[in-house]
């Protein structure tokens, strides 16, 4: 066991027992204090730790890192340095904030500069996303969609169990938790009408996903193998891939999602490293038929991460409407990255790869409203009696995720967005 994962570690920074961010987590993000430029941070409990400040006061000396990487508005430069550097920084931070280390603990003047209450900062996009791929890696989700819109007896398309299906999405509209998103306009069919209409989507949905973010770049023409993949994966975030189902249904043939998907996707602000999630590795489902050689792997590359989505209508309490688990995915992260690059596609620091909607085997674990209400035929009932078939204006969507084992909890915090009314044209 890596010493940073030791469940007995405690920090001198106060941490609630239900916190997602104990000293064993050490996530990375970008924050801003009022009137100051953005910079890199980690978090313990509800305390944001300024990495630029730690570097300025020489707490990160000896790690062979240019301190300027912590002064950038995105983490791309830092994560481009690779896994050995990420681990050195995690180990140093674990050492500094361990309960018995008085080096910073007893220095009140420096603590005032580098420790900031969470409520005093604004969390920003942690990376500049250059490229974005959305996979379709949950067999339960793909089967449900196939049953609804194709032949129930042949719900999965012939290629689905042979490769991680995916498409390239719009990276510029990926936003950080807390950002409101307007309901999109587009074309869709009403009922059985042959001619489409234009207007705001009537079937706005969430997709409960987890995404990984890549670190060191690769050269064009050089694939990444499943054995090498985790050396290029910095960490994971929660991901809400908002979807306009009616727009998507009309447009997706023959080239796939377009306006129904590219109007906004929301990520959680803290990147949780694979090292922090190490204790929660689990085996994935048996893959049958056997995959091709480049998709074969050894070891466990699934993670036991509990996920939930809640909906809060205006003036109403929040209602959790689904609970699922990241371990339900059929295709894992090393297979996804190996498939992305097998044709020679290069990757860059900050690229984002979403899992696709994560659904489990029953209605209580479905990862989208489309599935939970079975295409609008079985409305979702809120805790106060309200019903929802799809998301309405001014509803707030909240994603949460955490892993827990033997008293150790590592979480992601939240990914939150409020849906605003559509912008009208003319």
C-alpha angles and dihedrals in degrees: 000000000000109000091234089062095053104132090211093063115113131187130223085227109088113256125183113230090239094050120126089214115063120154089271091066106057097173125185129232146143121255139175132208117209110280094008133099121255120271141170124279147171127208139224116183107321094331121105113211117210107224092190088056093048089051092048090054090049098247090130097047119132096036095103091238126137102236090218089080088074093052096059124106090237136036094234095105092049096047091047087069092075141233099302089059094044089053094048091053093047091050092049093049091048089052095048095050100038110122097247096049108100096179095101098005092074098038103093097177094056093042088059089061101043106032117071130175111248092235090060097061140065115229114220137191104298095212139021101243110218098174132013130198123187115202129200098218106145111095093197091053094045090048093050093050091046091052092050100046107020138024110325090209091055101031096151117066115237095257098049099093092042101057142011101262113219146149136209113253137192111282097188092070096054105112137181126258112282094039115124118225126207120232106258127241122218148124122299141152122256112216111313095334114139095208115066126230129219124232147089115327115263094197107056112168142174126228116210106221144151121220133198125215123215127227126189115042123241131212122258109263096025115107123212113231125219087252092056099038100092091054085065097045115089099182151298138277135185111259130199108195100194112210136194100210099192093048090045093049092056099043107036098085118116106359104028135238120002125142092008089067112022100071096085144338123184130215133189112251100234121073110215111210124228088239090061090051094047095106091056101058115133136174118264130227120293109267113224126209096038112258125241118273097262090057096050117108143173129225130023117307100164120092130212098233118157113219134191139179123206131188125209116191115201111280093008134099122260117269124200104222102177142017121194140152136242089225090072092077115115095205117050131212097264091051091048093052093042090053093046090056104031090098091053097267109158125224131214137201110278097025110144127218117189122203098224121240111329112220131169130210099278139046093260090061101044113127102215138043089238088068099034092056093031097237094323098309098108111038121217112245117219123217091259095048099265116135130218130190092173136353117294131205115289093015113138121220119206125191122191133179139177142158121221133184133156093348096313116117123187115181145175102222112223142318107208133179136166120213114230125197118274120271109246123225121220 
